Short mmCIF file of C-alpha atoms in Angstrom, two decimals:
data_model
loop_
_atom_site.label_atom_id
_atom_site.label_comp_id
_atom_site.label_asym_id
_atom_site.label_seq_id
_atom_site.Cartn_x
_atom_site.Cartn_y
_atom_site.Cartn_z
CA MET A 1 111.59 80.73 150.97
CA SER A 2 108.28 79.61 152.34
CA GLY A 3 107.13 83.22 152.55
CA ALA A 4 107.98 83.98 148.94
CA ARG A 5 105.65 81.40 147.44
CA PRO A 6 102.34 82.89 148.66
CA THR A 7 103.48 86.32 147.45
CA SER A 8 104.32 84.95 144.03
CA ARG A 9 101.08 83.01 143.90
CA SER A 10 99.15 86.12 144.94
CA ARG A 11 100.73 88.19 142.17
CA VAL A 12 99.91 85.55 139.59
CA GLY A 13 96.31 85.53 140.79
CA GLU A 14 96.14 89.32 140.74
CA TRP A 15 97.45 89.60 137.20
CA SER A 16 95.31 86.72 136.00
CA LEU A 17 92.25 88.57 137.26
CA ALA A 18 93.44 91.78 135.59
CA LEU A 19 93.98 89.91 132.32
CA ALA A 20 90.52 88.35 132.52
CA VAL A 21 88.87 91.75 133.11
CA VAL A 22 90.81 93.41 130.28
CA VAL A 23 90.09 90.61 127.80
CA ALA A 24 86.39 90.52 128.71
CA THR A 25 86.15 94.28 128.30
CA ALA A 26 88.06 94.22 125.02
CA VAL A 27 85.80 91.52 123.59
CA ALA A 28 82.62 93.26 124.77
CA SER A 29 83.68 96.65 123.42
CA THR A 30 84.72 95.40 119.96
CA TRP A 31 82.18 92.63 119.34
CA PRO A 32 82.10 90.68 117.00
CA LEU A 33 85.79 91.12 116.04
CA ALA A 34 86.85 88.42 118.50
CA THR A 35 84.89 85.76 116.60
CA SER A 36 87.31 85.62 113.64
CA PRO A 37 90.77 86.98 112.78
CA TRP A 38 89.51 87.52 109.23
CA LEU A 39 87.12 90.24 110.42
CA VAL A 40 88.20 93.88 110.36
CA PRO A 41 86.22 97.02 111.22
CA ALA A 42 84.22 98.14 108.20
CA HIS A 43 86.32 101.16 107.29
CA GLN A 44 89.12 101.99 104.88
CA ASP A 45 91.76 102.52 107.59
CA PRO A 46 92.08 98.84 108.66
CA LEU A 47 92.83 97.94 105.02
CA PHE A 48 95.43 100.69 104.91
CA SER A 49 96.95 99.40 108.17
CA VAL A 50 97.20 95.87 106.75
CA TRP A 51 99.00 97.33 103.74
CA ARG A 52 101.38 99.28 106.01
CA LEU A 53 102.25 96.18 108.03
CA TYR A 54 103.15 94.00 105.06
CA THR A 55 104.82 96.86 103.19
CA TRP A 56 107.04 97.69 106.15
CA ALA A 57 107.86 93.97 106.42
CA ARG A 58 109.00 94.05 102.79
CA SER A 59 110.99 97.25 103.36
CA LEU A 60 112.72 95.85 106.45
CA ALA A 61 113.61 92.75 104.42
CA GLY A 62 115.18 94.90 101.69
CA GLN A 63 112.48 94.05 99.13
CA THR A 64 111.72 97.67 98.18
CA PRO A 65 114.03 100.11 96.36
CA GLY A 66 114.38 102.24 99.50
CA LEU A 67 113.38 101.88 103.15
CA PHE A 68 110.53 104.37 102.78
CA ASP A 69 109.45 103.37 99.26
CA ALA A 70 106.28 101.44 98.50
CA ASN A 71 104.08 100.41 95.58
CA ILE A 72 101.56 103.28 95.72
CA PHE A 73 101.42 106.74 94.14
CA TYR A 74 103.76 105.53 91.36
CA PRO A 75 106.26 106.97 90.45
CA ALA A 76 106.57 108.82 93.77
CA THR A 77 109.28 107.72 96.21
CA GLY A 78 109.38 107.78 100.00
CA VAL A 79 105.60 107.43 100.20
CA GLN A 80 105.69 105.65 103.56
CA LEU A 81 106.76 108.99 105.03
CA LEU A 82 103.37 110.48 104.16
CA SER A 83 101.46 108.68 106.93
CA ASP A 84 101.90 107.56 110.52
CA PRO A 85 104.63 104.90 110.11
CA ILE A 86 103.57 102.49 112.93
CA LEU A 87 107.16 101.26 112.79
CA LEU A 88 107.14 99.42 116.12
CA PRO A 89 104.00 97.33 115.41
CA ALA A 90 105.40 96.64 111.94
CA ALA A 91 108.72 95.46 113.37
CA VAL A 92 106.87 93.17 115.79
CA THR A 93 104.81 91.54 113.03
CA ALA A 94 107.51 91.45 110.33
CA PRO A 95 108.96 88.05 111.36
CA PHE A 96 105.48 86.51 111.25
CA LEU A 97 104.84 87.97 107.79
CA TRP A 98 108.21 86.74 106.56
CA ALA A 99 107.18 83.28 107.78
CA GLY A 100 104.03 83.42 105.63
CA LEU A 101 101.35 84.64 108.05
CA PRO A 102 98.49 86.30 106.10
CA PRO A 103 98.73 90.08 106.55
CA VAL A 104 95.18 90.43 107.85
CA ILE A 105 95.99 87.92 110.61
CA ALA A 106 99.06 89.98 111.49
CA TYR A 107 96.78 93.01 111.70
CA SER A 108 94.45 91.14 114.07
CA LEU A 109 97.40 90.17 116.26
CA VAL A 110 98.50 93.80 116.57
CA PHE A 111 94.92 94.90 117.16
CA TRP A 112 94.41 92.54 120.09
CA ALA A 113 97.93 92.81 121.46
CA SER A 114 97.78 96.61 121.60
CA THR A 115 94.28 96.66 123.10
CA ILE A 116 95.03 94.11 125.82
CA ALA A 117 98.50 95.51 126.55
CA SER A 118 96.96 98.98 126.97
CA GLY A 119 94.54 97.65 129.56
CA LEU A 120 97.25 95.79 131.49
CA ALA A 121 99.56 98.80 131.38
CA MET A 122 96.76 100.92 132.78
CA TYR A 123 96.23 98.35 135.55
CA ALA A 124 99.91 98.55 136.56
CA CYS A 125 99.89 102.36 136.53
CA ALA A 126 96.59 102.71 138.39
CA ARG A 127 97.70 100.12 140.96
CA ALA A 128 100.78 102.21 141.74
CA ILE A 129 98.86 105.50 141.99
CA SER A 130 95.71 104.35 143.81
CA ASN A 131 97.22 101.48 145.85
CA SER A 132 93.94 99.67 145.21
CA ARG A 133 93.48 96.46 143.24
CA TRP A 134 89.80 97.19 142.68
CA GLY A 135 90.56 100.75 141.64
CA ALA A 136 93.19 99.48 139.19
CA LEU A 137 90.71 96.99 137.70
CA VAL A 138 88.17 99.78 137.21
CA ALA A 139 90.80 101.96 135.50
CA ALA A 140 91.91 99.08 133.27
CA ALA A 141 88.34 98.31 132.18
CA MET A 142 87.61 101.99 131.57
CA PHE A 143 90.76 102.57 129.50
CA THR A 144 90.16 99.39 127.50
CA GLY A 145 86.49 99.78 126.72
CA ALA A 146 85.31 103.36 127.22
CA PRO A 147 82.86 104.49 124.51
CA ALA A 148 85.46 107.07 123.43
CA ARG A 149 87.86 104.29 122.48
CA LEU A 150 85.39 103.12 119.83
CA GLU A 151 86.27 106.29 117.96
CA HIS A 152 89.65 104.71 117.26
CA VAL A 153 88.67 101.11 116.61
CA PHE A 154 89.46 101.70 112.91
CA HIS A 155 92.85 103.34 113.52
CA LEU A 156 95.55 100.85 114.45
CA GLU A 157 98.03 103.53 115.53
CA SER A 158 95.42 105.05 117.84
CA LEU A 159 94.93 101.70 119.59
CA TRP A 160 98.67 101.47 120.26
CA THR A 161 98.45 103.12 123.69
CA PRO A 162 100.19 100.86 126.27
CA PHE A 163 103.12 103.25 126.50
CA LEU A 164 100.92 106.14 127.67
CA PRO A 165 100.19 104.67 131.12
CA LEU A 166 103.65 103.07 131.19
CA ALA A 167 105.18 106.54 130.81
CA VAL A 168 103.09 107.77 133.74
CA LEU A 169 104.07 104.70 135.77
CA ALA A 170 107.75 105.29 135.00
CA THR A 171 107.36 108.90 136.13
CA VAL A 172 105.78 107.75 139.41
CA ARG A 173 108.65 105.32 139.96
CA ALA A 174 111.20 108.00 139.08
CA PHE A 175 109.76 110.31 141.73
CA GLU A 176 110.09 107.44 144.18
CA GLY A 177 113.82 107.50 143.46
CA ARG A 178 114.09 104.20 141.60
CA PRO A 179 117.28 104.44 139.53
CA ARG A 180 116.03 102.54 136.47
CA ALA A 181 112.76 104.47 136.17
CA PRO A 182 114.20 107.27 133.95
CA LEU A 183 115.37 104.63 131.51
CA ALA A 184 111.88 103.10 131.51
CA LEU A 185 110.41 106.57 130.95
CA CYS A 186 112.72 107.11 127.98
CA ALA A 187 111.73 103.73 126.51
CA ALA A 188 108.02 104.43 127.00
CA MET A 189 108.17 107.81 125.28
CA VAL A 190 110.13 106.43 122.34
CA GLY A 191 107.91 103.34 122.14
CA GLN A 192 104.78 105.46 122.03
CA ILE A 193 105.93 107.70 119.21
CA MET A 194 107.19 104.72 117.19
CA GLY A 195 103.76 103.13 117.54
CA GLY A 196 101.82 106.27 116.65
CA ILE A 197 103.05 109.82 116.14
CA TYR A 198 99.94 111.57 117.47
CA PHE A 199 99.96 110.19 120.98
CA GLY A 200 103.75 110.33 121.12
CA VAL A 201 103.71 114.07 120.39
CA PHE A 202 100.87 114.59 122.86
CA LEU A 203 102.74 112.63 125.55
CA PHE A 204 105.83 114.81 125.17
CA THR A 205 103.58 117.87 125.38
CA LEU A 206 101.71 116.91 128.55
CA TRP A 207 104.50 115.19 130.47
CA PRO A 208 106.08 118.44 131.78
CA ILE A 209 102.69 119.43 133.19
CA LEU A 210 102.17 116.08 134.91
CA ALA A 211 105.67 116.01 136.42
CA GLY A 212 105.79 119.74 137.15
CA VAL A 213 102.53 119.86 139.10
CA GLU A 214 103.53 116.86 141.20
CA TRP A 215 106.92 118.47 141.84
CA LEU A 216 105.15 121.62 143.02
CA ARG A 217 102.76 119.63 145.20
CA ARG A 218 105.78 118.18 146.94
CA ARG A 219 107.12 121.73 147.33
CA GLY A 220 110.13 120.77 145.29
CA ALA A 221 111.19 118.22 147.88
CA VAL A 222 112.33 115.76 145.25
CA PRO A 223 116.02 114.85 145.45
CA ARG A 224 118.08 116.72 142.92
CA ARG A 225 119.58 113.47 141.66
CA THR A 226 116.06 112.18 140.89
CA VAL A 227 115.17 115.34 138.97
CA VAL A 228 118.38 115.25 136.94
CA ARG A 229 118.02 111.56 136.08
CA THR A 230 114.39 111.97 135.07
CA LEU A 231 115.03 114.99 132.89
CA ALA A 232 118.00 113.20 131.34
CA GLY A 233 115.72 110.27 130.42
CA VAL A 234 113.25 112.62 128.75
CA ALA A 235 116.07 114.45 126.94
CA VAL A 236 117.48 111.20 125.56
CA ALA A 237 114.00 110.21 124.40
CA ALA A 238 113.59 113.60 122.70
CA LEU A 239 116.92 113.17 120.92
CA ILE A 240 116.00 109.70 119.66
CA VAL A 241 112.62 110.95 118.49
CA ALA A 242 114.20 113.93 116.71
CA ILE A 243 116.47 111.60 114.74
CA TYR A 244 113.55 109.26 114.01
CA ALA A 245 111.32 112.13 112.86
CA ALA A 246 113.85 113.86 110.60
CA PRO A 247 112.90 112.06 107.34
CA PHE A 248 109.20 112.59 108.06
CA ALA A 249 109.78 116.29 108.60
CA ARG A 250 111.50 116.49 105.20
CA ALA A 251 108.56 114.74 103.55
CA ARG A 252 106.12 117.14 105.16
CA ARG A 253 107.86 120.04 103.52
CA LEU A 254 106.76 118.53 100.20
CA VAL A 255 103.07 118.28 101.08
CA GLY A 256 102.80 121.27 103.43
CA ASP A 257 101.01 121.85 106.72
CA ARG A 258 97.48 120.87 107.61
CA GLY A 259 94.93 123.44 106.54
CA GLU A 260 92.76 125.37 108.94
CA VAL A 261 89.62 123.74 107.53
CA GLU A 262 90.88 120.24 108.36
CA VAL A 263 91.98 121.20 111.87
CA THR A 264 88.66 122.92 112.54
CA ARG A 265 86.71 119.90 111.34
CA TYR A 266 88.54 117.61 113.75
CA SER A 267 88.41 119.94 116.75
CA ALA A 268 86.24 118.72 119.61
CA SER A 269 84.09 120.72 122.00
CA LEU A 270 83.07 120.22 125.61
CA ALA A 271 79.85 118.67 124.28
CA SER A 272 81.99 116.02 122.55
CA TYR A 273 82.64 114.47 125.97
CA ALA A 274 78.94 113.68 126.21
CA THR A 275 78.67 111.94 122.82
CA SER A 276 79.51 108.36 121.89
CA PRO A 277 79.96 106.49 118.59
CA ALA A 278 76.76 104.79 117.48
CA ALA A 279 78.32 101.33 117.85
CA ASN A 280 78.13 101.53 121.65
CA ARG A 281 75.09 99.61 122.89
CA VAL A 282 74.37 101.84 125.88
CA TRP A 283 75.35 105.32 124.78
CA GLY A 284 75.18 105.08 120.98
CA TRP A 285 72.01 107.16 120.97
CA THR A 286 74.17 110.23 121.74
CA ASP A 287 76.05 109.93 118.43
CA THR A 288 76.43 113.23 116.56
CA GLY A 289 77.90 111.69 113.43
CA LEU A 290 81.00 113.88 113.63
CA PRO A 291 84.03 111.58 113.21
CA GLU A 292 86.85 111.66 115.77
CA THR A 293 84.94 114.00 118.09
CA ARG A 294 82.80 111.55 120.09
CA LEU A 295 84.80 111.35 123.30
CA PHE A 296 82.43 110.13 126.02
CA PRO A 297 84.53 108.31 128.67
CA GLY A 298 81.53 106.62 130.32
CA LEU A 299 79.19 107.89 133.01
CA LEU A 300 80.23 105.62 135.87
CA GLY A 301 83.95 106.09 135.32
CA THR A 302 83.58 109.87 135.08
CA GLY A 303 81.63 109.92 138.35
CA LEU A 304 84.33 107.90 140.08
CA ALA A 305 87.01 110.22 138.67
CA ALA A 306 85.16 113.15 140.22
CA GLY A 307 85.28 111.27 143.53
CA ALA A 308 89.07 111.49 143.42
CA LEU A 309 88.75 115.23 144.03
CA THR A 310 87.85 114.47 147.64
CA ALA A 311 91.53 113.66 148.18
CA PRO A 312 93.31 116.43 146.24
CA ALA A 313 96.40 116.25 148.45
CA ALA A 314 97.01 112.59 147.60
CA PRO A 315 100.07 111.88 145.46
CA TRP A 316 99.53 112.55 141.74
CA VAL A 317 95.85 113.51 142.04
CA ALA A 318 96.42 117.23 141.52
CA ALA A 319 98.88 116.48 138.68
CA LEU A 320 96.35 114.19 136.99
CA VAL A 321 93.54 116.72 137.37
CA VAL A 322 95.55 119.54 135.81
CA THR A 323 97.01 117.37 133.03
CA THR A 324 93.59 115.94 132.17
CA ALA A 325 92.06 119.42 132.08
CA VAL A 326 94.77 120.60 129.68
CA ALA A 327 94.24 117.50 127.52
CA VAL A 328 90.50 118.20 127.36
CA ASP A 329 91.11 121.80 126.34
CA ALA A 330 93.74 120.81 123.78
CA SER A 331 91.28 118.31 122.25
CA ARG A 332 89.02 121.28 121.53
CA GLY A 333 91.53 122.42 118.90
CA VAL A 334 90.60 125.78 117.44
CA ASN A 335 87.72 125.98 119.93
CA GLY A 336 90.06 125.95 122.94
CA TRP A 337 92.89 128.02 124.35
CA THR A 338 95.72 125.49 124.25
CA TYR A 339 95.85 124.16 120.69
CA PRO A 340 96.24 127.49 118.83
CA TRP A 341 99.49 127.98 120.76
CA LEU A 342 100.61 124.41 120.05
CA ARG A 343 100.02 125.01 116.34
CA LEU A 344 102.95 127.41 116.42
CA LEU A 345 105.22 124.40 116.94
CA SER A 346 106.40 122.40 113.93
CA PRO A 347 105.06 118.94 114.90
CA TYR A 348 101.54 120.27 115.41
CA ARG A 349 101.36 121.94 112.02
CA GLY A 350 101.39 118.46 110.47
CA LEU A 351 98.57 117.09 112.66
CA ARG A 352 94.95 117.48 111.66
CA VAL A 353 93.02 115.87 114.59
CA PRO A 354 93.30 117.83 117.86
CA ALA A 355 90.40 115.73 119.18
CA ARG A 356 92.80 112.80 119.63
CA PHE A 357 93.99 114.52 122.79
CA GLY A 358 90.81 112.90 124.10
CA MET A 359 92.75 109.63 124.51
CA LEU A 360 95.11 111.26 126.99
CA ALA A 361 92.11 112.81 128.72
CA LEU A 362 90.64 109.30 128.96
CA MET A 363 93.88 108.04 130.48
CA GLY A 364 93.80 110.77 133.12
CA LEU A 365 90.15 110.12 133.92
CA ALA A 366 90.79 106.37 134.22
CA LEU A 367 93.61 106.96 136.70
CA LEU A 368 91.44 109.37 138.68
CA ALA A 369 88.63 106.80 138.60
CA ALA A 370 91.02 104.32 140.26
CA VAL A 371 91.64 106.82 143.06
CA GLY A 372 87.92 107.57 143.28
CA THR A 373 87.11 103.86 143.53
CA ALA A 374 89.65 103.47 146.32
CA GLN A 375 88.02 106.40 148.13
CA VAL A 376 84.56 104.84 147.84
CA LEU A 377 85.74 101.46 149.08
CA ARG A 378 87.61 103.08 151.96
CA VAL A 379 84.34 104.54 153.20
CA LEU A 380 82.80 101.05 153.17
CA SER A 381 84.76 99.58 156.04
CA ALA A 382 83.13 96.13 155.92
CA PRO A 383 85.25 94.01 153.53
CA GLY A 384 82.29 92.00 152.26
CA VAL A 385 80.27 95.11 151.43
CA ALA A 386 83.26 96.75 149.77
CA ALA A 387 83.86 93.71 147.58
CA VAL A 388 80.22 93.60 146.47
CA VAL A 389 80.26 97.31 145.62
CA ALA A 390 83.57 96.94 143.78
CA VAL A 391 82.24 94.08 141.66
CA ALA A 392 79.08 96.08 140.90
CA ILE A 393 81.17 99.08 139.82
CA LEU A 394 83.37 96.92 137.63
CA ALA A 395 80.35 95.23 136.06
CA GLY A 396 78.85 98.64 135.32
CA ILE A 397 82.06 99.83 133.61
CA VAL A 398 82.17 96.71 131.45
CA ALA A 399 78.45 97.00 130.62
CA GLU A 400 78.94 100.59 129.45
CA SER A 401 81.65 99.37 127.09
CA ALA A 402 79.42 96.89 125.22
CA ALA A 403 79.33 97.57 121.49
CA VAL A 404 78.55 96.08 118.10
CA VAL A 405 81.24 97.16 115.64
CA PRO A 406 80.40 97.12 111.91
CA VAL A 407 82.76 94.58 110.36
CA ARG A 408 83.95 93.29 107.03
CA ARG A 409 85.11 89.72 106.41
CA MET A 410 88.21 89.61 104.25
CA PRO A 411 88.68 86.75 101.75
CA ARG A 412 91.13 83.98 102.60
CA GLU A 413 92.38 83.74 99.02
CA ALA A 414 93.10 86.21 96.25
CA PRO A 415 89.99 87.22 94.27
CA PRO A 416 90.27 86.02 90.65
CA VAL A 417 91.34 89.33 89.12
CA TYR A 418 94.17 89.75 91.65
CA ALA A 419 95.26 86.14 91.18
CA TRP A 420 95.50 86.83 87.44
CA LEU A 421 97.42 90.06 87.98
CA SER A 422 99.96 88.12 90.04
CA THR A 423 100.92 86.15 86.91
CA LEU A 424 102.10 89.29 85.09
CA PRO A 425 105.73 90.45 85.11
CA PRO A 426 106.30 93.65 87.15
CA THR A 427 104.11 96.41 85.76
CA VAL A 428 102.13 99.52 86.69
CA ILE A 429 98.38 99.40 87.32
CA ALA A 430 95.68 102.04 87.58
CA HIS A 431 92.48 101.01 89.35
CA LEU A 432 89.29 102.79 88.29
CA PRO A 433 87.29 104.67 89.35
CA MET A 434 89.71 107.07 90.95
CA PRO A 435 88.19 109.31 93.62
CA ARG A 436 87.51 112.99 93.21
CA ALA A 437 89.78 115.24 95.28
CA ALA A 438 86.82 116.41 97.35
CA ARG A 439 85.81 112.81 98.15
CA LEU A 440 89.10 111.18 99.06
CA PRO A 441 89.92 108.40 99.72
CA GLY A 442 87.12 106.63 97.83
CA PRO A 443 87.93 102.93 97.22
CA GLU A 444 91.70 103.42 97.17
CA ALA A 445 92.27 101.43 100.39
CA ASP A 446 90.71 98.35 98.76
CA PHE A 447 93.21 98.54 95.92
CA LEU A 448 96.10 98.81 98.38
CA TYR A 449 94.90 95.90 100.44
CA PHE A 450 94.53 93.49 97.53
CA ALA A 451 97.90 94.53 96.09
CA GLN A 452 99.39 92.08 98.60
CA TYR A 453 98.52 89.36 96.08
CA HIS A 454 100.41 90.84 93.13
CA ARG A 455 102.84 93.50 94.47
CA HIS A 456 102.73 95.58 91.26
CA ALA A 457 103.14 99.34 91.34
CA LEU A 458 99.90 101.35 91.58
CA LEU A 459 99.07 104.85 90.46
CA ASN A 460 96.45 104.71 93.21
CA GLY A 461 97.19 105.41 96.84
CA TYR A 462 95.86 106.24 100.26
CA SER A 463 97.71 108.03 103.03
CA GLY A 464 97.68 110.75 105.65
CA PHE A 465 98.99 113.17 103.02
CA TYR A 466 98.68 112.95 99.24
CA PRO A 467 101.51 113.81 96.82
CA PRO A 468 100.73 116.82 94.61
CA ASP A 469 101.24 114.74 91.44
CA TYR A 470 98.59 112.25 92.59
CA LEU A 471 96.07 115.03 93.23
CA LEU A 472 96.77 116.40 89.75
CA LEU A 473 96.37 112.93 88.24
CA ILE A 474 92.96 112.22 89.78
CA GLU A 475 91.78 115.63 88.62
CA ARG A 476 92.85 114.88 85.04
CA ALA A 477 91.30 111.40 85.21
CA SER A 478 87.96 112.67 86.53
CA ALA A 479 86.21 112.23 83.15
CA PHE A 480 87.67 108.77 82.45
CA PRO A 481 87.76 107.33 79.78
CA ASP A 482 88.12 110.54 77.77
CA ASP A 483 91.33 111.44 75.93
CA ARG A 484 92.63 113.68 78.72
CA ALA A 485 92.26 110.90 81.30
CA LEU A 486 93.95 108.26 79.12
CA VAL A 487 96.86 110.56 78.30
CA ALA A 488 97.33 111.39 81.97
CA LEU A 489 97.26 107.74 83.02
CA ARG A 490 99.63 106.70 80.24
CA ASN A 491 102.05 109.54 80.98
CA ALA A 492 102.02 108.57 84.67
CA GLY A 493 103.24 105.12 83.70
CA ALA A 494 100.09 102.95 83.72
CA ARG A 495 100.21 99.81 81.59
CA TYR A 496 97.02 98.13 82.79
CA LEU A 497 93.63 99.57 83.73
CA VAL A 498 91.44 97.61 86.18
CA VAL A 499 87.86 98.87 86.13
CA HIS A 500 85.61 97.83 89.04
CA GLU A 501 81.83 97.87 88.68
CA ALA A 502 81.46 97.72 92.49
CA PHE A 503 82.79 101.24 92.94
CA TYR A 504 80.72 103.02 90.31
CA PRO A 505 77.48 104.67 91.43
CA SER A 506 75.35 102.37 89.27
CA PRO A 507 75.62 99.49 86.77
CA GLU A 508 74.68 101.99 84.06
CA ALA A 509 77.64 104.24 84.94
CA PHE A 510 79.98 101.24 84.77
CA ALA A 511 78.47 100.15 81.44
CA ALA A 512 79.01 103.63 80.00
CA VAL A 513 82.70 103.53 81.00
CA VAL A 514 83.15 100.06 79.49
CA ASP A 515 81.43 101.17 76.29
CA GLY A 516 83.75 104.17 76.07
CA LEU A 517 86.81 101.95 76.52
CA GLU A 518 85.61 99.42 73.93
CA ARG A 519 85.32 102.21 71.35
CA ARG A 520 88.91 103.32 71.83
CA GLY A 521 91.73 102.06 69.65
CA ASP A 522 94.50 102.59 72.21
CA VAL A 523 93.36 100.03 74.81
CA THR A 524 92.81 96.30 74.60
CA GLY A 525 90.53 94.25 76.83
CA VAL A 526 92.44 91.31 78.32
CA LEU A 527 90.24 89.97 81.13
CA THR A 528 86.67 90.00 82.38
CA SER A 529 86.20 88.70 85.90
CA THR A 530 83.78 88.98 88.79
CA ASP A 531 84.10 89.61 92.49
CA GLU A 532 81.56 89.98 95.27
CA GLY A 533 80.78 93.53 94.13
CA GLY A 534 80.25 92.88 90.44
CA THR A 535 82.19 92.69 87.18
CA VAL A 536 85.85 93.65 86.87
CA ARG A 537 87.33 94.49 83.44
CA VAL A 538 91.08 94.65 82.78
CA TYR A 539 92.51 96.58 79.83
CA ARG A 540 96.06 96.93 78.55
CA LEU A 541 97.19 100.33 77.36
CA ARG A 542 98.83 100.05 73.95
#
């Protein structure tokens, strides 16, 4: 008994240090988001994610007509199938939302929980592979705060990555013969795809390479029972995912596959791994302005990952090198060799951002950096010198992660126009201006976000895919408030029009729209309000 206490105390200390490093890196790499839960990255996707969280909470509570129905793209049904469902984060936050937690606070909880959990999961995985605490800390800091991760600070589902390293860790444990590891692998694969479809699909794609190369390195000397159990775990996960994905596959048949233009736009290049989002303090000067294709993993971490090549015969190093190389090539999309073949498979025809393979490349590089760090510290035989070098490396990784993220502070109460709308009986609303098809999504995410205060049906919407009827509607409403636009809006079911000065190109353009509405005999002005962006006018369609 006396020997167990120091071990327990040591593990608590080890994990406390890992938590401190991950939290410090997360705060530094997303500053100033940590200063207030009412701050979100200044982008439309966080507003959309808030809407998804509270809408899924309503659906899970039976407050929508169907599980996949929502209050956008009226009168379309099943609209939650048109985007990444983030079902697992939604299920986690649903009880808090049912208890009255503001949706934006629930979003902040998921944001921080997923970021910190990803770092800690990476620490556990890197610790097992490198057998080095310092190496694991370096990997955790790199995976948490690499400049490339800034590319996804707006996308909640792309921050949900703890199951990626946990799947690798479960694979390592499975190869060690641990009987429960295949079950953990199954859970990790399912958990990843239920948190974000992209990385779940990518994980299923790359896992056979990771496991296969390690099996070959061992010359197939893995017990047959271990192989059977592991493959059975993956097969069960695939079956669960197939059942989960079935309704989404049916919805995709309605909206079709991703076009070649979209996939080409979001295909990375090798040069992408040398560019960082502008928000990074150290490497922001390399920004190319091409969204989703700035994949720089950090200079110090990449150098350490290269150091892992000095021990290619070590367990999992060769597997990580090959898997990471395939991930890098797949992120190149139409510019590479791998992705054109993947596009022949059904799941990939619905994905538009091959560059997101960069997250799995970052995971591989972080794990290799852990091995590289262990190699460096092994050369420095003096413990004191090794500790100083390790701290310096870790400080450098954290410093490279420092960023200033553009943010938006969300109001704590409903703006006046949305408070007034909440007093109406259930109705259908059209927010104006609607975006042009070539400039989607426009301000649509704002309208979704603030619908939490009134819960009415909207003709507006924002999603990964857009229903054909919505695209036709915004085309017909492009010259609003002409007769064609009003007929289209009325036929679509709109009963109220909410016209926002803030989203018109100029006060004069807004004034011209208001003047046109005031001259019509088929609409009635019912409210004039203001918000932080300007005047808001509400009209009722007769």
